[in-house]
One Martini backbone bead per residue (centre of mass of N, CA, C, O) as a GRO file, in nm:
protein
  277
    1MET     BB    1   5.235   8.225   2.124
    2SER     BB    2   5.404   7.929   2.061
    3GLY     BB    3   5.313   7.635   1.874
    4ASP     BB    4   5.172   7.341   1.864
    5SER     BB    5   4.874   7.182   1.803
    6PRO     BB    6   4.747   6.917   1.948
    7THR     BB    7   4.593   6.814   1.687
    8ASN     BB    8   4.872   6.822   1.494
    9SER     BB    9   5.023   6.626   1.630
   10PRO     BB   10   5.168   6.333   1.631
   11LEU     BB   11   5.147   6.009   1.663
   12PRO     BB   12   5.222   5.754   1.787
   13PRO     BB   13   5.324   5.483   1.637
   14GLY     BB   14   5.143   5.278   1.776
   15VAL     BB   15   4.881   5.402   1.735
   16GLU     BB   16   4.892   5.471   1.428
   17ARG     BB   17   4.892   5.136   1.374
   18ARG     BB   18   4.620   5.069   1.493
   19ARG     BB   19   4.437   5.264   1.322
   20ARG     BB   20   4.513   5.127   1.048
   21LEU     BB   21   4.398   4.846   1.114
   22ARG     BB   22   4.119   4.923   1.159
   23GLN     BB   23   4.055   5.022   0.880
   24GLU     BB   24   4.115   4.779   0.738
   25ARG     BB   25   3.918   4.601   0.862
   26ARG     BB   26   3.676   4.755   0.773
   27ARG     BB   27   3.724   4.739   0.479
   28GLU     BB   28   3.710   4.402   0.485
   29ARG     BB   29   3.413   4.390   0.576
   30TRP     BB   30   3.294   4.529   0.352
   31ILE     BB   31   3.370   4.346   0.127
   32GLN     BB   32   3.245   4.086   0.251
   33CYS     BB   33   2.956   4.201   0.232
   34TRP     BB   34   2.943   4.234  -0.076
   35ARG     BB   35   3.012   3.944  -0.152
   36LEU     BB   36   2.772   3.799  -0.006
   37SER     BB   37   2.543   3.972  -0.148
   38ILE     BB   38   2.606   3.871  -0.406
   39LEU     BB   39   2.586   3.565  -0.376
   40ALA     BB   40   2.291   3.564  -0.263
   41SER     BB   41   2.172   3.681  -0.526
   42THR     BB   42   2.248   3.467  -0.685
   43ALA     BB   43   2.145   3.208  -0.551
   44THR     BB   44   1.842   3.323  -0.564
   45GLY     BB   45   1.823   3.336  -0.867
   46LEU     BB   46   1.899   3.045  -0.941
   47GLY     BB   47   1.651   2.926  -0.752
   48TRP     BB   48   1.431   3.024  -0.921
   49VAL     BB   49   1.507   2.911  -1.183
   50LEU     BB   50   1.483   2.623  -1.093
   51LEU     BB   51   1.192   2.617  -0.966
   52THR     BB   52   1.065   2.737  -1.254
   53HIS     BB   53   1.241   2.554  -1.467
   54GLY     BB   54   1.415   2.296  -1.378
   55TRP     BB   55   1.207   2.171  -1.149
   56THR     BB   56   1.038   2.041  -1.389
   57LEU     BB   57   0.762   1.882  -1.536
   58ARG     BB   58   0.682   1.881  -1.898
   59HIS     BB   59   0.647   1.563  -1.934
   60GLN     BB   60   0.572   1.246  -1.929
   61GLU     BB   61   0.870   1.111  -1.982
   62GLN     BB   62   0.957   1.182  -1.669
   63VAL     BB   63   0.795   0.918  -1.602
   64GLN     BB   64   0.879   0.641  -1.414
   65VAL     BB   65   0.775   0.295  -1.461
   66SER     BB   66   0.784   0.003  -1.220
   67GLY     BB   67   0.692  -0.342  -1.154
   68SER     BB   68   0.460  -0.365  -1.371
   69HIS     BB   69   0.267  -0.559  -1.601
   70ARG     BB   70   0.007  -0.358  -1.645
   71LEU     BB   71   0.114  -0.088  -1.559
   72GLY     BB   72   0.173   0.248  -1.648
   73ARG     BB   73   0.216   0.602  -1.710
   74GLU     BB   74  -0.084   0.656  -1.772
   75ALA     BB   75  -0.219   0.530  -1.517
   76VAL     BB   76  -0.058   0.699  -1.306
   77ILE     BB   77  -0.130   1.000  -1.412
   78GLU     BB   78  -0.448   0.950  -1.366
   79ALA     BB   79  -0.451   0.872  -1.070
   80ALA     BB   80  -0.264   1.140  -0.976
   81ALA     BB   81  -0.315   1.395  -1.137
   82LEU     BB   82  -0.128   1.488  -1.335
   83THR     BB   83   0.020   1.815  -1.441
   84PHE     BB   84   0.145   2.006  -1.723
   85PRO     BB   85   0.335   2.172  -1.540
   86LEU     BB   86   0.556   2.040  -1.274
   87PRO     BB   87   0.669   2.117  -0.968
   88LEU     BB   88   0.858   1.911  -0.775
   89LEU     BB   89   0.845   2.067  -0.490
   90SER     BB   90   0.508   2.040  -0.491
   91LEU     BB   91   0.542   1.754  -0.459
   92ARG     BB   92   0.378   1.470  -0.296
   93PRO     BB   93   0.474   1.146  -0.255
   94ASP     BB   94   0.258   1.042  -0.036
   95GLN     BB   95   0.021   1.136  -0.195
   96VAL     BB   96   0.071   0.964  -0.454
   97GLU     BB   97   0.053   0.691  -0.318
   98ALA     BB   98  -0.227   0.713  -0.182
   99GLN     BB   99  -0.370   0.720  -0.493
  100LEU     BB  100  -0.269   0.470  -0.605
  101LEU     BB  101  -0.385   0.272  -0.383
  102LYS     BB  102  -0.667   0.342  -0.433
  103LYS     BB  103  -0.686   0.342  -0.784
  104LEU     BB  104  -0.502   0.079  -0.789
  105PRO     BB  105  -0.402  -0.250  -0.856
  106VAL     BB  106  -0.212  -0.221  -0.571
  107GLN     BB  107   0.018  -0.305  -0.277
  108ALA     BB  108   0.247  -0.102  -0.380
  109ALA     BB  109   0.406   0.227  -0.343
  110ALA     BB  110   0.697   0.422  -0.488
  111VAL     BB  111   0.791   0.764  -0.458
  112GLU     BB  112   1.041   0.958  -0.651
  113ARG     BB  113   1.245   1.247  -0.674
  114ARG     BB  114   1.429   1.383  -0.943
  115LEU     BB  115   1.651   1.680  -1.013
  116LEU     BB  116   1.898   1.510  -1.156
  117PRO     BB  117   1.721   1.480  -1.362
  118PRO     BB  118   1.412   1.567  -1.416
  119GLY     BB  119   1.182   1.343  -1.216
  120LEU     BB  120   0.964   1.038  -1.176
  121THR     BB  121   0.962   0.775  -0.971
  122VAL     BB  122   0.794   0.449  -0.992
  123GLN     BB  123   0.695   0.206  -0.778
  124LEU     BB  124   0.539  -0.129  -0.823
  125GLU     BB  125   0.281  -0.364  -0.698
  126ASP     BB  126   0.094  -0.589  -0.764
  127ARG     BB  127  -0.259  -0.703  -0.768
  128ARG     BB  128  -0.370  -1.038  -0.759
  129PRO     BB  129  -0.626  -1.228  -0.829
  130LEU     BB  130  -0.741  -1.540  -0.621
  131ALA     BB  131  -1.062  -1.465  -0.584
  132ALA     BB  132  -1.350  -1.456  -0.572
  133ALA     BB  133  -1.644  -1.236  -0.482
  134THR     BB  134  -1.875  -1.139  -0.202
  135ARG     BB  135  -2.078  -0.867  -0.116
  136GLN     BB  136  -2.234  -0.644   0.116
  137GLY     BB  137  -2.420  -0.367   0.034
  138GLU     BB  138  -2.623  -0.106   0.003
  139LYS     BB  139  -2.732  -0.225  -0.297
  140GLY     BB  140  -2.641  -0.506  -0.241
  141LEU     BB  141  -2.464  -0.719  -0.413
  142LEU     BB  142  -2.122  -0.783  -0.464
  143ARG     BB  143  -1.869  -0.813  -0.711
  144GLY     BB  144  -1.536  -0.954  -0.678
  145MET     BB  145  -1.211  -0.968  -0.532
  146VAL     BB  146  -0.923  -1.143  -0.390
  147ASP     BB  147  -0.617  -1.145  -0.246
  148ARG     BB  148  -0.372  -1.302  -0.078
  149ARG     BB  149  -0.473  -1.099   0.177
  150GLY     BB  150  -0.788  -1.062   0.162
  151GLN     BB  151  -0.840  -0.830  -0.023
  152TRP     BB  152  -1.060  -0.617  -0.171
  153MET     BB  153  -1.157  -0.631  -0.531
  154ALA     BB  154  -1.273  -0.432  -0.760
  155ARG     BB  155  -1.463  -0.419  -1.044
  156THR     BB  156  -1.270  -0.256  -1.296
  157THR     BB  157  -1.100  -0.101  -1.540
  158SER     BB  158  -0.815  -0.133  -1.376
  159ASP     BB  159  -0.809  -0.469  -1.412
  160HIS     BB  160  -0.806  -0.560  -1.714
  161GLY     BB  161  -0.980  -0.831  -1.704
  162GLU     BB  162  -0.875  -1.000  -1.441
  163GLU     BB  163  -0.869  -1.313  -1.349
  164PRO     BB  164  -0.872  -1.537  -1.121
  165ALA     BB  165  -0.634  -1.776  -1.025
  166THR     BB  166  -0.901  -1.922  -0.923
  167THR     BB  167  -1.217  -2.122  -0.834
  168ILE     BB  168  -1.256  -1.966  -0.587
  169GLU     BB  169  -1.512  -1.849  -0.327
  170VAL     BB  170  -1.606  -1.565  -0.157
  171ARG     BB  171  -1.870  -1.549   0.078
  172GLY     BB  172  -1.929  -1.265   0.255
  173TRP     BB  173  -1.736  -1.054   0.277
  174THR     BB  174  -1.503  -0.915   0.529
  175PRO     BB  175  -1.288  -0.753   0.716
  176ALA     BB  176  -1.289  -0.925   0.985
  177GLN     BB  177  -1.178  -1.197   0.786
  178ARG     BB  178  -0.936  -1.161   0.628
  179GLY     BB  179  -0.698  -1.304   0.756
  180SER     BB  180  -0.863  -1.588   0.734
  181VAL     BB  181  -0.876  -1.587   0.429
  182ALA     BB  182  -0.568  -1.574   0.361
  183ARG     BB  183  -0.497  -1.839   0.522
  184LEU     BB  184  -0.666  -2.023   0.344
  185LEU     BB  185  -0.538  -1.953   0.065
  186GLU     BB  186  -0.249  -2.032   0.168
  187GLN     BB  187  -0.370  -2.347   0.240
  188ARG     BB  188  -0.517  -2.490  -0.005
  189ASP     BB  189  -0.276  -2.721  -0.053
  190GLN     BB  190  -0.309  -2.838   0.267
  191LEU     BB  191  -0.622  -2.984   0.311
  192GLY     BB  192  -0.641  -3.269   0.130
  193SER     BB  193  -0.836  -3.078  -0.058
  194PRO     BB  194  -0.981  -2.904  -0.232
  195LEU     BB  195  -1.099  -2.561  -0.262
  196GLU     BB  196  -1.400  -2.389  -0.319
  197SER     BB  197  -1.494  -2.238  -0.043
  198ILE     BB  198  -1.574  -1.911   0.148
  199GLU     BB  199  -1.783  -1.852   0.435
  200ILE     BB  200  -1.987  -1.584   0.555
  201GLY     BB  201  -2.169  -1.494   0.781
  202ALA     BB  202  -2.364  -1.276   0.953
  203ASP     BB  203  -2.211  -1.341   1.231
  204GLY     BB  204  -1.900  -1.434   1.117
  205SER     BB  205  -1.890  -1.700   1.037
  206LEU     BB  206  -1.690  -1.982   0.945
  207SER     BB  207  -1.645  -2.149   0.630
  208LEU     BB  208  -1.622  -2.455   0.425
  209ARG     BB  209  -1.530  -2.604   0.101
  210THR     BB  210  -1.462  -2.940  -0.008
  211ALA     BB  211  -1.433  -3.203  -0.226
  212ALA     BB  212  -1.443  -3.430   0.016
  213LEU     BB  213  -1.631  -3.269   0.272
  214GLY     BB  214  -1.761  -3.021   0.226
  215LEU     BB  215  -1.896  -2.885   0.496
  216VAL     BB  216  -1.713  -2.650   0.697
  217GLN     BB  217  -1.727  -2.547   1.053
  218LEU     BB  218  -1.542  -2.297   1.236
  219GLY     BB  219  -1.661  -2.025   1.324
  220ASN     BB  220  -1.533  -1.731   1.530
  221ASP     BB  221  -1.236  -1.834   1.620
  222PRO     BB  222  -0.921  -1.736   1.514
  223HIS     BB  223  -0.737  -1.897   1.705
  224LEU     BB  224  -0.832  -2.189   1.576
  225LEU     BB  225  -0.724  -2.215   1.283
  226GLU     BB  226  -0.476  -2.379   1.283
  227GLN     BB  227  -0.595  -2.644   1.415
  228GLN     BB  228  -0.806  -2.692   1.203
  229LEU     BB  229  -0.638  -2.739   0.952
  230ILE     BB  230  -0.512  -2.987   1.079
  231THR     BB  231  -0.778  -3.153   1.115
  232LEU     BB  232  -0.867  -3.136   0.832
  233SER     BB  233  -0.637  -3.278   0.702
  234GLN     BB  234  -0.692  -3.553   0.865
  235LEU     BB  235  -0.974  -3.607   0.767
  236SER     BB  236  -0.919  -3.635   0.457
  237ARG     BB  237  -0.755  -3.906   0.507
  238SER     BB  238  -0.953  -4.077   0.744
  239LEU     BB  239  -1.224  -4.047   0.613
  240PRO     BB  240  -1.460  -4.235   0.513
  241PRO     BB  241  -1.609  -4.261   0.225
  242GLU     BB  242  -1.918  -4.277   0.326
  243LEU     BB  243  -1.870  -3.986   0.493
  244ARG     BB  244  -1.843  -3.830   0.235
  245ARG     BB  245  -2.026  -3.570   0.110
  246GLN     BB  246  -2.300  -3.582   0.213
  247VAL     BB  247  -2.601  -3.494   0.195
  248GLY     BB  248  -2.634  -3.261   0.426
  249SER     BB  249  -2.345  -3.268   0.538
  250THR     BB  250  -2.151  -3.181   0.851
  251ILE     BB  251  -1.879  -3.024   0.970
  252ASP     BB  252  -1.751  -2.964   1.307
  253LEU     BB  253  -1.482  -2.728   1.418
  254SER     BB  254  -1.494  -2.537   1.649
  255ASP     BB  255  -1.379  -2.796   1.774
  256PRO     BB  256  -1.098  -2.953   1.707
  257ARG     BB  257  -1.095  -3.174   1.916
  258LYS     BB  258  -1.429  -3.221   1.846
  259PRO     BB  259  -1.536  -3.354   1.601
  260GLU     BB  260  -1.836  -3.318   1.387
  261LEU     BB  261  -2.080  -3.537   1.237
  262GLN     BB  262  -2.354  -3.405   1.044
  263LEU     BB  263  -2.621  -3.604   0.942
  264ALA     BB  264  -2.860  -3.629   0.772
  265GLU     BB  265  -3.174  -3.678   0.761
  266PRO     BB  266  -3.373  -3.921   0.674
  267ALA     BB  267  -3.615  -3.968   0.473
  268LYS     BB  268  -3.931  -4.020   0.496
  269PRO     BB  269  -4.160  -4.232   0.424
  270ALA     BB  270  -4.417  -4.232   0.254
  271GLN     BB  271  -4.770  -4.252   0.285
  272VAL     BB  272  -4.986  -4.495   0.183
  273LYS     BB  273  -5.304  -4.484   0.060
  274THR     BB  274  -5.571  -4.721   0.132
  275SER     BB  275  -5.850  -4.840   0.021
  276GLU     BB  276  -6.134  -4.994   0.132
  277PRO     BB  277  -6.351  -5.234   0.042
   0.00000   0.00000   0.00000
């Protein structure tokens, strides 16, 4: 028998064209896969180089500090315990901010990483002491300062010897009365008389002393403070001079609607004994 084998017979034109198209598509896919593999390898290598060599703080000059008139680069680096070289991506800005707020006399800190060129930007807002303060510690009386927000400021080397901006003293400072202390300091020039001291009792009661009125008791209710300040200003203007700041006298404003002037009891005259003839 003669004739061509079925396996050697040419394919129909349509079938052959589809076969070639499939081969070309497979070849293009392989080429694309190789290109993607090369690009991925190159990107990985560049990323590794950037992470280990490019995005790294190598010296202190790459740390930029602004906003503070007292604290600079060295204080920030010491407080945040930064060591060089330091990979930028391993640095947590929120942790650095927490360290700065804890160890430096600042009331705000913002830390931002800069990748190109590599650097660290630190924005600070100083805490300025407004009044001298004392508080009870585990080992006795502690002396410090408070800022305009009524927050305690320990006297440390980080305060650079700065003294309070006023001569006011806060005695017996406690965290619970921080808000009231801040409000009194804020209103110190609207009391009708210079504020001399703010005193917090062991039971948390609040009182103050002014140059004109002496000791003024405010009590324990912070919700009454605004009305007490208004009454205090009125008394500073209206109280007769003979009743102002008498030795041992106290003004009770625990109920600002009914202020009470408590005068010291007059001293009893000494009895003189005479001998009968």
